[in-house]
Structures are given as C-alpha cells and as structure tokens.
Amino acid sequence: MQGHDELWRNAGNGRFERRSWEVFPATPWGAMGVKAFDWNGDGRVDLLFTDMHTDMAADLLPENERRKQDPEKMFPPRFLATDGHHILGNALFTNRGAGKFDEVSETSGVETGWPWGPSVGDLNADGWPDVFISAGMNYPRRYKGNDILLNDGGKRFVPAEYVLGVEPRRRLIRPWFELECDGADVGQDICKGEIAPVMSDNTQTPEQRGTVPARHGHVTVWAARASRSAVVLDLDGDGDLDIVTNDYGDVPQVLISDLAQRGAINFLKIQLVGKSSNRDGLGARITVNAAGRAQVIVNDGKLGYLGQSAVPVYAGLGSAGQANSITVVWPGGQTQVVPGPLKSGATVVVRQR
C-alpha cells in the first residue's frame, strides 16, 4: 500500500523487463488507483495515479487538499523506503512520446484530497475525458467529498462537484456505531469525555477542541460517510453518463445526470467484440474521428478503486452530429477501421475480423 510503483515492460517470450525508474523516476508513495487515458488530446496515452496514503501521514486541512504534501511533515525518509523517488500526492504523467513522461498534476489541477481510485468518462459529452475521484476515509477522519474534475479542452481540469450537485451528498451524517458507557465501553475515550461523540474533524487535539463531560448510558456515534469506488455509465439509457458510487458503511449513491434533458447532446457508444483477442476487446485503443480532431479512448476495463468499467465504450462528440470514422487497434496490433458517417446516438458494434 506504500512504496514504489513499478513498470514492467513485456519483452516477449514470457519475460518482463523492469523499467520503473527509467521511465518514471518518481511515483506516488501511497497510490491507490491508476487510469490510462489521453487527457490532452494529443493521441498519446497518459497515466493518472491517485495517492491516498500520503494524506494519512499528516493532519490534512481543507485548504491543503489540492496541494502536494510538505516533505517536512511526512514520515522519515527511512520509513518511506523509496530512496527519495517519491511524489507526495496524485500524479498525472503526460506522455511526451519516445518513452518520456512529464508529471503535471499540480499545473493541470488533478491534486485532490483523500482519493481512492479515478473513474474517467466524458461527463458533459464535449469530446474531452473528465475524471470522477471517489474520496474520504470515514470515522474518525473529517468529511471529504468526492471530486469531479471537468476537462477544459485538454489544458487543465476544473473542480465541479459542488456546481454539478454531486456534493454535498444528502445522506451525509449517519449513525456509525453504538456504545454502552455504563457497561462494556466505559473505558472508551468518547465515554470518558476525551473525544466528542460526533467526529467531523481530526485536525485538532482533544485539548484544542476543549473538554466535554463524561457520558453515561447508551451513546450513538454519528459520522460522515465516504465513497470508495465509482463506475461511470449511461444507467438510464438517455445518452449522458451517470455515476454509481460504492460507499463504505452505507448504501451506494446513484447520481443521475440531467444533461440530456437540458438539450441535445452528441455521442457514440462503441461495443467491441473480440475474436482472436479477448471477447470484450480489453486492451484495445479506439480512435474516434469527428469535427476535425481524433479522440483516443483506451478500453482497459478499469474504473475506480477495485472497480470495473461498463460496456459499451462512450465517446462524446461535442458539437459534431456525426463521426467520420472509428479506428480500433486490437490487442496484438491488428488495426480495423469503421468508415463513417456514424450518426450521433448510435451504438456501433465492431467485430474483430
């Protein structure tokens, strides 16, 4: 859960070569999720890592959630065991080609607090991939909401979870556990009055929060919920992408987008059917050509923390009412072109030849 991320390149003949520090000299110390996608529209596949455990190493105040952590407040270098090859926060590795990557998480706006895994999808159907990051660590940590990062035309990401109504969630504070302060739990800190029974902030010591009276009898401890994983899909079939989260200690959240009800949107759904490759075409790269630009989508089957993506693949088209063509590079390197025009709203089934 902490330490080096590793890159092993397939050398063929059943052998792999370790290329970690050659390609990525430093990686997040506590990565929890990774997603491959072309965030800036240059046709090359980039990598986004979300780093949860760095945030657990210090008292994270709200104003510091979107910043890299201070090395002086972290664990000692010996404990990190990375020989200095670590990044204290999320990492967005932009692919510059020829095996070179630049880490641009802060300048691109993808630094977030308490992140689990990233889920990627075109939430506003403009042809640029957006990011949903499930976040939070539950009791006794304070509440940290999920993040929606809208892609600003491949230049940066803009936080939008409060604008879009994803945060704050309606089922925010819920009963967490019960104590019998005159019975088996008499020695617990909450019963003794050392900790308040509703935990919303772990950034102050009991002395800074002030003392509270000892408690007796039955005590219900309430706490904020947090999401651990999320899938992005068109759940109601109206053409826009919805979000379903898996929440720790609570029921899932089902977040239905009303984008399609606000006006016409342009999109394609692409269903891959493998033949010599795997059935769902996992590992394929899909290029959608529309309105003078090429949109590259990686069909990697991965969304969120320990989550799987839904099929078919979704491609927003922005203002284009149709796509000129779809190109699929199947696992193994076979290239297949589906000529257009491909009208917006269609589900295109691509069967490997």
Coordinates of C-alpha atoms in Angstrom, one line a residue:
M1 CA 0.0 0.0 0.0
Q2 CA 3.0 2.3 0.2
G3 CA 6.3 2.4 -1.7
H4 CA 7.4 2.3 -5.3
D5 CA 5.0 1.9 -8.2
E6 CA 6.5 -0.5 -10.8
L7 CA 6.6 -0.6 -14.6
W8 CA 7.3 -4.0 -16.1
R9 CA 7.6 -3.9 -19.9
N10 CA 6.7 -7.1 -21.8
A11 CA 9.8 -8.3 -23.6
G12 CA 8.1 -11.2 -25.2
N13 CA 8.8 -14.9 -24.8
G14 CA 7.1 -14.9 -21.4
R15 CA 9.6 -12.4 -19.9
F16 CA 9.3 -8.9 -18.5
E17 CA 11.8 -6.1 -18.0
R18 CA 11.7 -3.7 -15.0
R19 CA 11.8 -0.2 -16.4
S20 CA 10.3 1.7 -13.5
W21 CA 12.8 4.4 -12.7
E22 CA 14.0 4.7 -16.3
V23 CA 10.5 5.9 -17.4
F24 CA 9.1 7.2 -14.1
P25 CA 12.0 8.5 -11.8
A26 CA 9.5 9.2 -9.1
T27 CA 6.0 7.9 -8.4
P28 CA 3.3 8.5 -5.7
W29 CA 4.3 7.0 -2.3
G30 CA 0.8 5.7 -1.5
A31 CA -1.0 5.1 -4.8
M32 CA -4.5 3.5 -4.6
G33 CA -5.7 3.8 -8.2
V34 CA -4.5 4.3 -11.8
K35 CA -6.2 5.2 -15.0
A36 CA -4.8 5.3 -18.6
F37 CA -6.4 7.9 -20.9
D38 CA -5.5 10.7 -23.3
W39 CA -6.4 13.7 -21.3
N40 CA -4.9 16.4 -23.5
G41 CA -6.0 15.1 -26.9
D42 CA -2.5 14.6 -28.5
G43 CA -3.2 10.9 -29.3
R44 CA -0.8 9.5 -26.7
V45 CA -1.9 7.6 -23.6
D46 CA -1.3 9.4 -20.3
L47 CA -1.5 7.9 -16.7
L48 CA -3.2 9.3 -13.7
F49 CA -2.3 7.9 -10.2
T50 CA -4.3 8.8 -7.1
D51 CA -2.4 8.8 -3.8
M52 CA -4.4 8.1 -0.6
H53 CA -1.7 7.3 1.9
T54 CA 0.2 10.5 1.7
D55 CA -2.8 12.3 3.1
M56 CA -2.9 9.9 6.0
A57 CA 0.6 10.9 7.1
A58 CA -0.4 14.4 8.2
D59 CA -3.3 16.4 9.5
L60 CA -4.9 17.5 6.2
L61 CA -6.7 20.8 6.5
P62 CA -9.3 21.7 3.7
E63 CA -7.0 24.4 2.3
N64 CA -4.3 21.8 1.7
E65 CA -6.4 19.1 0.0
R66 CA -5.4 20.2 -3.5
R67 CA -1.7 20.7 -2.8
K68 CA 1.3 18.4 -2.7
Q69 CA 2.1 17.4 0.9
D70 CA 5.0 19.0 2.7
P71 CA 8.0 16.6 2.9
E72 CA 8.9 18.1 6.3
K73 CA 5.6 16.9 7.8
M74 CA 5.8 13.4 6.3
F75 CA 7.3 10.2 7.7
P76 CA 11.1 10.0 7.9
P77 CA 12.8 9.1 4.5
R78 CA 13.8 5.7 6.0
F79 CA 10.2 4.8 6.7
L80 CA 9.2 5.8 3.2
A81 CA 11.7 3.3 1.8
T82 CA 11.7 5.0 -1.7
D83 CA 15.3 6.4 -1.7
G84 CA 13.8 9.8 -2.4
H85 CA 12.0 8.6 -5.5
H86 CA 8.5 9.5 -4.4
I87 CA 5.8 12.1 -5.1
L88 CA 3.7 13.2 -2.2
G89 CA 0.3 13.3 -3.8
N90 CA -1.5 12.5 -7.0
A91 CA 0.5 12.2 -10.2
L92 CA -0.6 12.9 -13.8
F93 CA 2.1 11.6 -16.2
T94 CA 1.6 13.3 -19.6
N95 CA 3.1 11.2 -22.4
R96 CA 5.6 13.2 -24.4
G97 CA 6.5 10.2 -26.7
A98 CA 9.7 8.2 -27.0
G99 CA 9.1 6.7 -23.6
K100 CA 9.2 10.1 -21.8
F101 CA 6.6 11.4 -19.3
D102 CA 6.1 14.8 -17.5
E103 CA 4.4 14.9 -14.1
V104 CA 1.9 17.7 -14.3
S105 CA -0.7 17.0 -11.5
E106 CA -0.5 20.5 -9.9
T107 CA -0.4 22.6 -13.0
S108 CA -3.2 20.6 -14.6
G109 CA -5.4 20.7 -11.5
V110 CA -5.7 17.0 -10.5
E111 CA -4.4 17.3 -7.0
T112 CA -7.2 16.1 -4.6
G113 CA -7.6 15.0 -1.0
W114 CA -8.2 11.5 0.4
P115 CA -8.6 10.0 -3.1
W116 CA -9.3 6.3 -3.8
G117 CA -9.5 5.5 -7.5
P118 CA -10.1 7.6 -10.6
S119 CA -13.0 6.9 -12.9
V120 CA -12.8 8.6 -16.3
G121 CA -15.7 9.4 -18.7
D122 CA -16.9 12.3 -20.8
L123 CA -19.5 13.6 -18.3
N124 CA -20.5 16.6 -20.4
A125 CA -20.2 14.9 -23.8
D126 CA -17.9 17.6 -25.2
G127 CA -15.3 15.2 -26.5
W128 CA -12.9 15.5 -23.7
P129 CA -12.5 13.0 -20.9
D130 CA -13.4 14.1 -17.3
V131 CA -12.5 12.5 -14.0
F132 CA -14.5 11.4 -11.0
I133 CA -12.5 10.6 -7.9
S134 CA -14.1 8.8 -5.0
A135 CA -12.7 10.2 -1.8
G136 CA -12.8 10.1 2.0
M137 CA -11.7 8.0 4.9
N138 CA -14.6 7.8 7.3
Y139 CA -14.5 7.9 11.1
P140 CA -12.6 9.3 12.9
R141 CA -11.5 11.5 9.9
R142 CA -13.4 14.6 8.9
Y143 CA -15.7 14.6 5.9
K144 CA -14.1 14.7 2.5
G145 CA -16.4 14.8 -0.5
N146 CA -15.9 13.2 -3.9
D147 CA -14.2 15.1 -6.7
I148 CA -15.4 15.8 -10.3
L149 CA -12.7 17.3 -12.5
L150 CA -14.0 18.6 -15.8
N151 CA -11.6 18.7 -18.7
D152 CA -11.1 22.2 -20.0
G153 CA -10.2 21.3 -23.6
G154 CA -7.0 19.4 -22.7
K155 CA -5.5 22.4 -21.0
R156 CA -6.4 21.7 -17.3
F157 CA -9.1 20.2 -15.1
V158 CA -11.6 22.3 -13.2
P159 CA -13.3 21.1 -9.9
A160 CA -17.1 20.9 -10.4
E161 CA -18.5 18.6 -7.8
Y162 CA -20.4 21.3 -6.0
V163 CA -21.6 23.1 -9.1
L164 CA -23.0 19.8 -10.5
G165 CA -24.7 18.8 -7.3
V166 CA -22.6 15.7 -6.5
E167 CA -21.5 17.3 -3.2
P168 CA -22.5 17.6 -0.5
R169 CA -24.4 14.3 -0.5
R170 CA -27.9 14.1 1.1
R171 CA -27.0 11.1 3.2
L172 CA -24.1 12.9 4.8
I173 CA -24.1 12.1 8.5
R174 CA -25.3 8.7 9.6
P175 CA -25.1 6.5 12.8
W176 CA -21.7 4.8 12.9
F177 CA -21.7 2.6 16.0
E178 CA -23.2 2.3 19.5
L179 CA -21.5 2.5 22.9
E180 CA -22.7 1.4 26.4
C181 CA -20.9 3.9 28.5
D182 CA -22.0 2.3 31.8
G183 CA -21.1 -1.2 30.6
A184 CA -18.5 -2.8 28.4
D185 CA -17.5 0.5 26.8
V186 CA -16.9 2.6 30.0
G187 CA -13.2 2.9 29.2
Q188 CA -13.7 4.3 25.7
D189 CA -12.4 7.8 25.0
I190 CA -15.9 9.0 24.0
C191 CA -17.5 7.7 27.2
K192 CA -14.7 9.3 29.3
G193 CA -15.3 12.7 27.6
E194 CA -12.0 12.9 25.8
I195 CA -13.5 12.8 22.3
A196 CA -16.7 14.4 21.1
P197 CA -19.4 11.8 20.0
V198 CA -19.8 13.3 16.5
M199 CA -16.4 13.3 14.8
S200 CA -16.1 15.8 11.9
D201 CA -12.5 16.9 12.2
N202 CA -9.4 15.1 13.2
T203 CA -7.1 18.0 12.8
Q204 CA -7.2 19.2 16.4
T205 CA -6.0 17.6 19.6
P206 CA -8.6 17.0 22.4
E207 CA -7.1 20.0 24.2
Q208 CA -7.7 22.3 21.3
R209 CA -11.2 21.0 20.8
G210 CA -11.9 21.6 24.5
T211 CA -13.1 19.1 27.1
V212 CA -16.6 17.6 27.1
P213 CA -18.4 15.9 30.0
A214 CA -18.1 12.1 30.6
R215 CA -21.1 10.2 29.1
H216 CA -23.3 7.6 30.6
G217 CA -25.8 5.1 29.3
H218 CA -26.3 4.3 25.6
V219 CA -24.4 6.6 23.2
T220 CA -24.9 6.7 19.4
V221 CA -21.8 7.9 17.5
W222 CA -22.6 9.6 14.2
A223 CA -20.1 10.1 11.4
A224 CA -19.8 11.2 7.7
R225 CA -19.8 8.6 5.0
A226 CA -17.2 8.3 2.3
S227 CA -17.1 6.7 -1.2
R228 CA -14.6 4.1 -2.0
S229 CA -15.2 3.4 -5.7
A230 CA -17.3 4.5 -8.6
V231 CA -18.5 3.4 -12.1
V232 CA -19.4 5.8 -14.9
L233 CA -22.1 4.6 -17.3
D234 CA -25.3 5.6 -19.0
L235 CA -27.5 4.0 -16.4
D236 CA -30.9 5.2 -17.7
G237 CA -30.1 5.0 -21.4
D238 CA -30.7 8.7 -22.2
G239 CA -27.4 9.3 -23.8
D240 CA -25.5 11.0 -20.9
L241 CA -23.2 9.4 -18.3
D242 CA -24.4 8.7 -14.8
I243 CA -22.3 7.8 -11.7
V244 CA -22.8 5.0 -9.2
T245 CA -20.6 5.0 -6.1
N246 CA -19.8 2.3 -3.6
D247 CA -19.9 3.9 -0.2
Y248 CA -18.3 2.5 2.9
G249 CA -20.8 1.8 5.7
D250 CA -23.8 2.9 3.6
V251 CA -25.8 2.2 0.5
P252 CA -24.4 3.2 -2.9
Q253 CA -25.1 6.6 -4.3
V254 CA -26.9 6.7 -7.7
L255 CA -26.2 10.0 -9.4
I256 CA -28.3 10.5 -12.5
S257 CA -27.2 13.2 -14.9
D258 CA -29.8 15.5 -16.4
L259 CA -27.5 16.7 -19.3
A260 CA -29.7 15.0 -22.0
Q261 CA -32.8 16.7 -20.6
R262 CA -31.2 20.1 -20.8
G263 CA -30.7 19.9 -24.6
A264 CA -29.4 17.8 -27.5
I265 CA -26.1 16.1 -26.9
N266 CA -23.9 14.2 -29.4
F267 CA -22.3 10.9 -28.6
L268 CA -21.5 7.4 -29.8
K269 CA -21.4 4.1 -27.9
I270 CA -18.9 1.6 -29.2
Q271 CA -19.2 -2.2 -28.4
L272 CA -16.1 -4.2 -29.2
V273 CA -16.5 -8.0 -29.9
G274 CA -13.1 -9.7 -30.0
K275 CA -12.3 -12.8 -31.9
S276 CA -8.6 -13.7 -31.8
S277 CA -8.3 -11.3 -28.8
N278 CA -10.5 -11.4 -25.7
R279 CA -14.2 -11.2 -26.0
D280 CA -14.6 -7.6 -24.8
G281 CA -11.5 -6.3 -26.6
L282 CA -9.8 -5.2 -23.4
G283 CA -6.5 -3.6 -24.2
A284 CA -7.8 -2.1 -27.4
R285 CA -7.3 1.5 -28.4
I286 CA -10.3 3.3 -30.0
T287 CA -9.8 6.5 -32.1
V288 CA -13.0 8.4 -32.9
N289 CA -12.5 11.0 -35.7
A290 CA -15.1 13.8 -35.6
A291 CA -15.2 17.5 -36.2
G292 CA -11.5 17.7 -37.3
R293 CA -10.0 16.0 -34.3
A294 CA -9.1 12.5 -33.1
Q295 CA -10.3 11.3 -29.7
V296 CA -8.3 8.3 -28.3
I297 CA -10.0 6.1 -25.8
V298 CA -8.3 3.1 -24.0
N299 CA -10.6 0.2 -23.5
D300 CA -8.8 -1.0 -20.4
G301 CA -11.8 -2.3 -18.4
K302 CA -10.7 -0.2 -15.4
L303 CA -12.7 2.4 -13.4
G304 CA -12.2 3.5 -9.8
Y305 CA -10.7 1.6 -6.9
L306 CA -11.1 -2.1 -7.4
G307 CA -13.7 -1.3 -10.0
Q308 CA -14.5 -2.4 -13.5
S309 CA -15.8 -0.3 -16.3
A310 CA -19.1 -0.8 -18.1
V311 CA -19.5 -1.5 -21.8
P312 CA -20.1 -0.2 -24.4
V313 CA -17.4 2.5 -24.5
Y314 CA -18.8 6.0 -24.6
A315 CA -17.5 8.8 -26.7
G316 CA -18.8 12.4 -26.5
L317 CA -18.8 14.2 -29.8
G318 CA -19.2 17.8 -28.7
S319 CA -20.9 19.9 -31.4
A320 CA -20.4 17.2 -34.1
G321 CA -23.6 15.4 -35.2
Q322 CA -21.6 12.5 -36.5
A323 CA -18.2 10.8 -36.5
N324 CA -16.2 10.4 -39.7
S325 CA -14.7 7.1 -38.7
I326 CA -13.7 4.8 -35.9
T327 CA -10.3 3.1 -35.8
V328 CA -9.7 0.1 -33.4
V329 CA -6.2 -1.2 -32.7
W330 CA -6.9 -4.6 -31.1
P331 CA -4.7 -6.3 -28.6
G332 CA -1.9 -7.8 -30.7
G333 CA -1.7 -4.8 -33.0
Q334 CA -4.4 -5.6 -35.7
T335 CA -6.0 -2.3 -37.0
Q336 CA -9.6 -2.2 -38.1
V337 CA -11.3 0.9 -39.5
V338 CA -15.1 1.5 -39.4
P339 CA -15.9 4.2 -42.0
G340 CA -18.5 6.9 -41.5
P341 CA -20.6 8.8 -41.4
L342 CA -21.6 7.4 -38.0
K343 CA -24.6 9.4 -36.7
S344 CA -24.7 10.7 -33.1
G345 CA -26.7 8.5 -30.8
A346 CA -25.8 5.2 -32.4
T347 CA -24.3 2.1 -30.8
V348 CA -21.6 0.9 -33.1
V349 CA -20.7 -2.8 -32.8
V350 CA -17.2 -3.5 -34.0
R351 CA -16.5 -7.3 -34.5
Q352 CA -12.8 -8.2 -34.9
R353 CA -12.2 -9.7 -38.3

